[in-house]
Short mmCIF file of C-alpha atoms in Angstrom, two decimals:
data_model
loop_
_atom_site.label_atom_id
_atom_site.label_comp_id
_atom_site.label_asym_id
_atom_site.label_seq_id
_atom_site.Cartn_x
_atom_site.Cartn_y
_atom_site.Cartn_z
CA UNK X 249 9.48 -29.26 -55.74
CA UNK X 250 6.12 -27.49 -57.64
CA UNK X 251 6.83 -24.74 -55.87
CA UNK X 252 10.34 -24.46 -56.99
CA UNK X 253 9.49 -25.43 -60.15
CA UNK X 254 7.27 -22.23 -60.37
CA UNK X 255 9.40 -20.00 -58.56
CA UNK X 256 11.90 -20.57 -61.34
CA UNK X 257 9.25 -20.35 -64.36
CA UNK X 258 8.78 -16.56 -62.98
CA UNK X 259 12.23 -16.06 -62.81
CA UNK X 260 13.04 -17.00 -65.96
CA UNK X 261 10.17 -14.64 -67.51
CA UNK X 262 10.92 -11.59 -65.58
CA UNK X 263 14.51 -12.04 -66.57
CA UNK X 264 13.23 -12.74 -70.55
CA UNK X 265 10.71 -9.44 -70.06
CA UNK X 266 13.99 -6.90 -69.48
CA UNK X 267 15.58 -7.58 -72.74
CA UNK X 268 11.74 -6.76 -74.23
CA UNK X 269 12.34 -2.99 -75.56
CA UNK X 270 9.51 -1.21 -74.17
CA UNK X 271 6.86 -0.44 -77.05
CA UNK X 272 4.51 2.06 -75.30
CA UNK X 273 4.75 5.97 -76.44
CA UNK X 274 3.00 8.91 -74.55
CA UNK X 275 2.82 12.19 -75.43
CA UNK X 276 1.35 15.43 -75.87
CA UNK X 277 0.01 16.88 -79.09
CA UNK X 278 -0.71 20.89 -79.62
CA UNK X 279 -3.88 22.11 -81.42
CA UNK X 280 -3.54 23.65 -84.73
CA UNK X 281 -5.62 25.04 -87.23
CA UNK X 282 -6.48 22.76 -90.17
CA UNK X 283 -3.98 24.90 -92.55
CA UNK X 284 -1.24 24.87 -90.92
CA UNK X 285 -1.57 20.99 -89.04
CA UNK X 286 1.74 19.59 -89.27
CA UNK X 287 1.62 15.84 -88.20
CA UNK X 288 3.67 14.42 -85.19
CA UNK X 289 5.00 10.72 -86.56
CA UNK X 290 6.89 7.56 -84.45
CA UNK X 291 8.39 4.77 -85.69
CA UNK X 292 8.34 1.25 -85.10
CA UNK X 293 11.00 -1.42 -86.87
CA UNK X 294 8.85 -4.86 -87.80
CA UNK X 295 9.85 -7.90 -89.54
CA UNK X 296 8.15 -9.35 -92.78
CA UNK X 297 5.13 -11.45 -92.33
CA UNK X 298 5.13 -10.61 -88.11
CA UNK X 299 1.07 -10.12 -86.28
CA UNK X 300 1.33 -6.68 -84.95
CA UNK X 301 -1.34 -4.89 -83.06
CA UNK X 302 -2.03 -0.67 -82.32
CA UNK X 303 -3.30 0.05 -78.98
CA UNK X 304 -4.26 4.43 -78.94
CA UNK X 305 -5.91 6.70 -76.70
CA UNK X 306 -6.04 10.00 -76.14
CA UNK X 307 -6.73 12.16 -73.72
CA UNK X 308 -9.97 14.73 -73.15
CA UNK X 309 -9.85 18.46 -74.71
CA UNK X 310 -12.44 20.74 -75.97
CA UNK X 311 -12.73 21.95 -79.53
CA UNK X 312 -9.73 18.93 -80.43
CA UNK X 313 -10.10 16.47 -82.66
CA UNK X 314 -7.15 14.00 -83.40
CA UNK X 315 -6.54 11.91 -85.96
CA UNK X 316 -4.28 9.37 -86.78
CA UNK X 317 -2.67 7.67 -90.09
CA UNK X 318 -0.43 4.31 -89.82
CA UNK X 319 2.04 3.56 -93.12
CA UNK X 320 4.79 1.81 -93.61
CA UNK X 321 7.63 2.84 -95.40
CA UNK X 322 7.47 0.39 -97.81
CA UNK X 323 7.98 2.35 -101.45
CA UNK X 324 4.23 2.99 -101.77
CA UNK X 325 3.71 4.12 -98.24
CA UNK X 326 1.01 1.76 -98.06
CA UNK X 327 -1.84 2.67 -95.47
CA UNK X 328 -2.28 0.62 -92.88
CA UNK X 329 -4.85 1.76 -90.76
CA UNK X 330 -6.48 5.29 -90.57
CA UNK X 331 -9.05 6.93 -87.97
CA UNK X 332 -10.25 10.33 -88.52
CA UNK X 333 -11.03 11.49 -85.32
CA UNK X 334 -9.83 9.25 -82.13
CA UNK X 335 -11.79 9.39 -78.57
CA UNK X 336 -10.84 8.88 -75.19
CA UNK X 337 -11.84 4.97 -75.61
CA UNK X 338 -8.77 2.76 -76.28
CA UNK X 339 -8.84 1.64 -80.02
CA UNK X 340 -7.24 -1.45 -81.35
CA UNK X 341 -6.32 -2.28 -84.23
CA UNK X 342 -4.83 -5.85 -85.63
CA UNK X 343 -2.58 -6.33 -88.62
CA UNK X 344 0.12 -8.31 -90.33
CA UNK X 345 3.50 -6.64 -92.15
CA UNK X 346 4.40 -7.32 -95.54
CA UNK X 347 7.61 -5.79 -95.43
CA UNK X 348 10.36 -5.79 -93.40
CA UNK X 349 10.85 -1.68 -92.07
CA UNK X 350 9.41 1.08 -89.80
CA UNK X 351 5.46 1.30 -89.67
CA UNK X 352 5.25 5.05 -88.89
CA UNK X 353 2.16 6.53 -86.59
CA UNK X 354 1.47 9.97 -88.08
CA UNK X 355 -1.00 11.84 -85.66
CA UNK X 356 -2.54 15.55 -86.24
CA UNK X 357 -4.64 17.46 -83.47
CA UNK X 358 -6.71 19.91 -85.69
CA UNK X 359 -9.01 22.62 -83.72
CA UNK X 360 -12.68 23.42 -84.46
CA UNK X 361 -13.45 26.19 -86.36
CA UNK X 362 -12.82 29.66 -84.84
CA UNK X 363 -10.52 28.53 -82.56
CA UNK X 364 -6.66 29.52 -82.31
CA UNK X 365 -3.44 27.52 -80.92
CA UNK X 366 -2.71 28.32 -77.63
CA UNK X 367 -1.11 26.37 -74.37
CA UNK X 368 -4.28 25.37 -73.05
CA UNK X 369 -5.86 22.91 -76.02
CA UNK X 370 -3.62 20.53 -75.78
CA UNK X 371 -4.28 16.00 -75.95
CA UNK X 372 -2.33 13.27 -74.16
CA UNK X 373 -1.83 10.67 -77.04
CA UNK X 374 -0.63 7.14 -75.94
CA UNK X 375 0.24 4.66 -78.24
CA UNK X 376 1.30 0.60 -77.75
CA UNK X 377 2.89 -1.86 -80.67
CA UNK X 378 2.25 -5.53 -79.39
CA UNK X 379 4.53 -7.74 -81.62
CA UNK X 380 4.68 -11.44 -82.62
CA UNK X 381 3.35 -13.44 -78.93
CA UNK X 382 2.07 -9.87 -77.61
CA UNK X 383 -0.55 -10.09 -79.87
CA UNK X 384 -1.50 -13.67 -78.50
CA UNK X 385 -4.75 -13.28 -76.34
CA UNK X 386 -3.72 -15.76 -73.47
CA UNK X 387 -6.76 -15.88 -71.38
CA UNK X 388 -8.76 -16.78 -74.50
CA UNK X 389 -6.23 -19.52 -75.32
CA UNK X 390 -6.21 -20.86 -71.67
CA UNK X 391 -10.22 -21.62 -71.99
CA UNK X 392 -10.33 -22.74 -76.00
CA UNK X 393 -7.30 -25.46 -74.58
CA UNK X 394 -7.92 -25.83 -71.60
CA UNK X 395 -5.11 -24.81 -69.81
CA UNK X 396 -4.19 -24.95 -65.99
CA UNK X 397 -2.28 -21.61 -64.99
CA UNK X 398 1.23 -22.76 -64.73
CA UNK X 399 0.72 -24.24 -68.65
CA UNK X 400 -0.67 -20.47 -69.71
CA UNK X 401 3.23 -19.56 -68.10
CA UNK X 402 4.85 -21.65 -70.00
CA UNK X 403 3.36 -20.73 -73.40
CA UNK X 404 4.34 -17.86 -72.77
CA UNK X 405 8.05 -18.09 -71.42
CA UNK X 406 7.24 -20.42 -74.51
CA UNK X 407 6.50 -17.72 -77.30
CA UNK X 408 8.84 -14.67 -75.40
CA UNK X 409 11.43 -17.28 -75.70
CA UNK X 410 10.24 -18.28 -79.53
CA UNK X 411 10.59 -14.16 -80.55
CA UNK X 412 13.77 -13.56 -78.56
CA UNK X 413 15.47 -16.14 -80.88
CA UNK X 414 13.86 -15.11 -84.21
CA UNK X 415 15.57 -11.06 -82.79
CA UNK X 416 18.69 -12.63 -82.61
CA UNK X 417 18.77 -14.79 -86.58
CA UNK X 418 17.63 -11.41 -87.56
CA UNK X 419 20.53 -9.28 -85.54
CA UNK X 420 22.84 -12.31 -86.82
CA UNK X 421 21.61 -12.64 -90.17
CA UNK X 422 22.08 -8.00 -90.67
CA UNK X 423 25.44 -8.46 -88.70
CA UNK X 424 26.28 -11.23 -91.44
CA UNK X 425 25.51 -8.71 -94.22
CA UNK X 426 27.35 -5.26 -92.86
CA UNK X 427 30.15 -7.78 -92.15
CA UNK X 428 30.11 -8.73 -96.01
CA UNK X 429 29.70 -5.59 -97.14
CA UNK X 430 32.64 -4.40 -95.03
CA UNK X 431 34.97 -7.69 -96.59
CA UNK X 432 33.85 -6.60 -99.64
CA UNK X 433 34.57 -2.95 -99.06
CA UNK X 434 37.67 -3.54 -97.62
CA UNK X 435 39.09 -5.88 -100.67
CA UNK X 436 38.02 -2.97 -103.23
CA UNK X 437 40.51 -0.07 -101.03
CA UNK X 438 42.88 -3.23 -101.41
CA UNK X 439 42.83 -3.55 -105.37
CA UNK X 440 42.62 0.72 -105.32
CA UNK X 441 45.34 0.72 -103.02
CA UNK X 442 47.26 -1.73 -104.93
CA UNK X 443 46.99 0.06 -108.18
CA UNK X 444 47.84 2.96 -107.34
CA UNK X 445 51.37 1.75 -105.85
CA UNK X 446 51.61 0.14 -109.09
CA UNK X 447 50.55 3.72 -111.13
CA UNK X 448 52.84 5.53 -108.86
CA UNK X 449 55.30 3.11 -109.27
CA UNK X 450 55.21 3.08 -113.23
CA UNK X 451 55.19 6.95 -113.42
CA UNK X 452 58.18 7.58 -111.36
CA UNK X 453 60.37 5.12 -113.35
CA UNK X 454 59.24 7.20 -116.38
CA UNK X 455 59.52 10.47 -114.76
CA UNK X 456 63.61 8.74 -114.36
CA UNK X 457 63.92 7.09 -117.68
CA UNK X 458 62.71 11.29 -119.32
CA UNK X 459 64.18 13.28 -117.36
CA UNK X 460 67.77 10.98 -118.19
CA UNK X 461 66.95 11.38 -121.76
CA UNK X 462 66.18 14.89 -121.53
CA UNK X 463 69.57 15.81 -120.24
CA UNK X 464 71.49 13.38 -122.52
CA UNK X 465 70.00 15.74 -125.79
CA UNK X 466 71.22 18.79 -123.24
CA UNK X 467 74.16 17.11 -122.94
CA UNK X 468 74.05 17.49 -119.43
CA UNK X 469 75.30 13.53 -118.52
CA UNK X 470 77.18 11.35 -120.14
#
């Protein structure tokens, strides 16, 4: 029975994992001179008041310096994290979102003085966003609360379900907002169409009386 229960839990975890979107991105960035260096940016949507972790690692590459700046997409473009020179070691930053919106990570790869852009000068960037329950260190949690392996897996499952429920509630709220906007727009279009028809009918009636009076003055009709 215990083995069956364990298998069911593992199956549920695997099933829930399928619904989680991939949040890791890996790409190559070409080296450029300091004057011509253009940032390469990626973004990830994060709700307000949510814990998230950004993990970055860059590959080796001589005579190149990769910089990173992370901002939100608020009106003031608040700076969340900045690194002037990333190394091959894993860089990790923990943050809490203040606003709901995109978190934008921009990378630049600047060549050392005296070097010009060349296909040989590229570095690989690997960035990963951990959001919500993904930021929890379950190893430390298990040690602190003296949890058994099965209890840890159940805790992971519980946290993942909470994340999914929160995402569904967020999508439902956005769908309701869009539906209200559509209904409001449809109501306005309906009123505008009705007003247009009334104006056209009134204009047609006025034209009939006007032409009738005009023809009577010209004695074309009785």
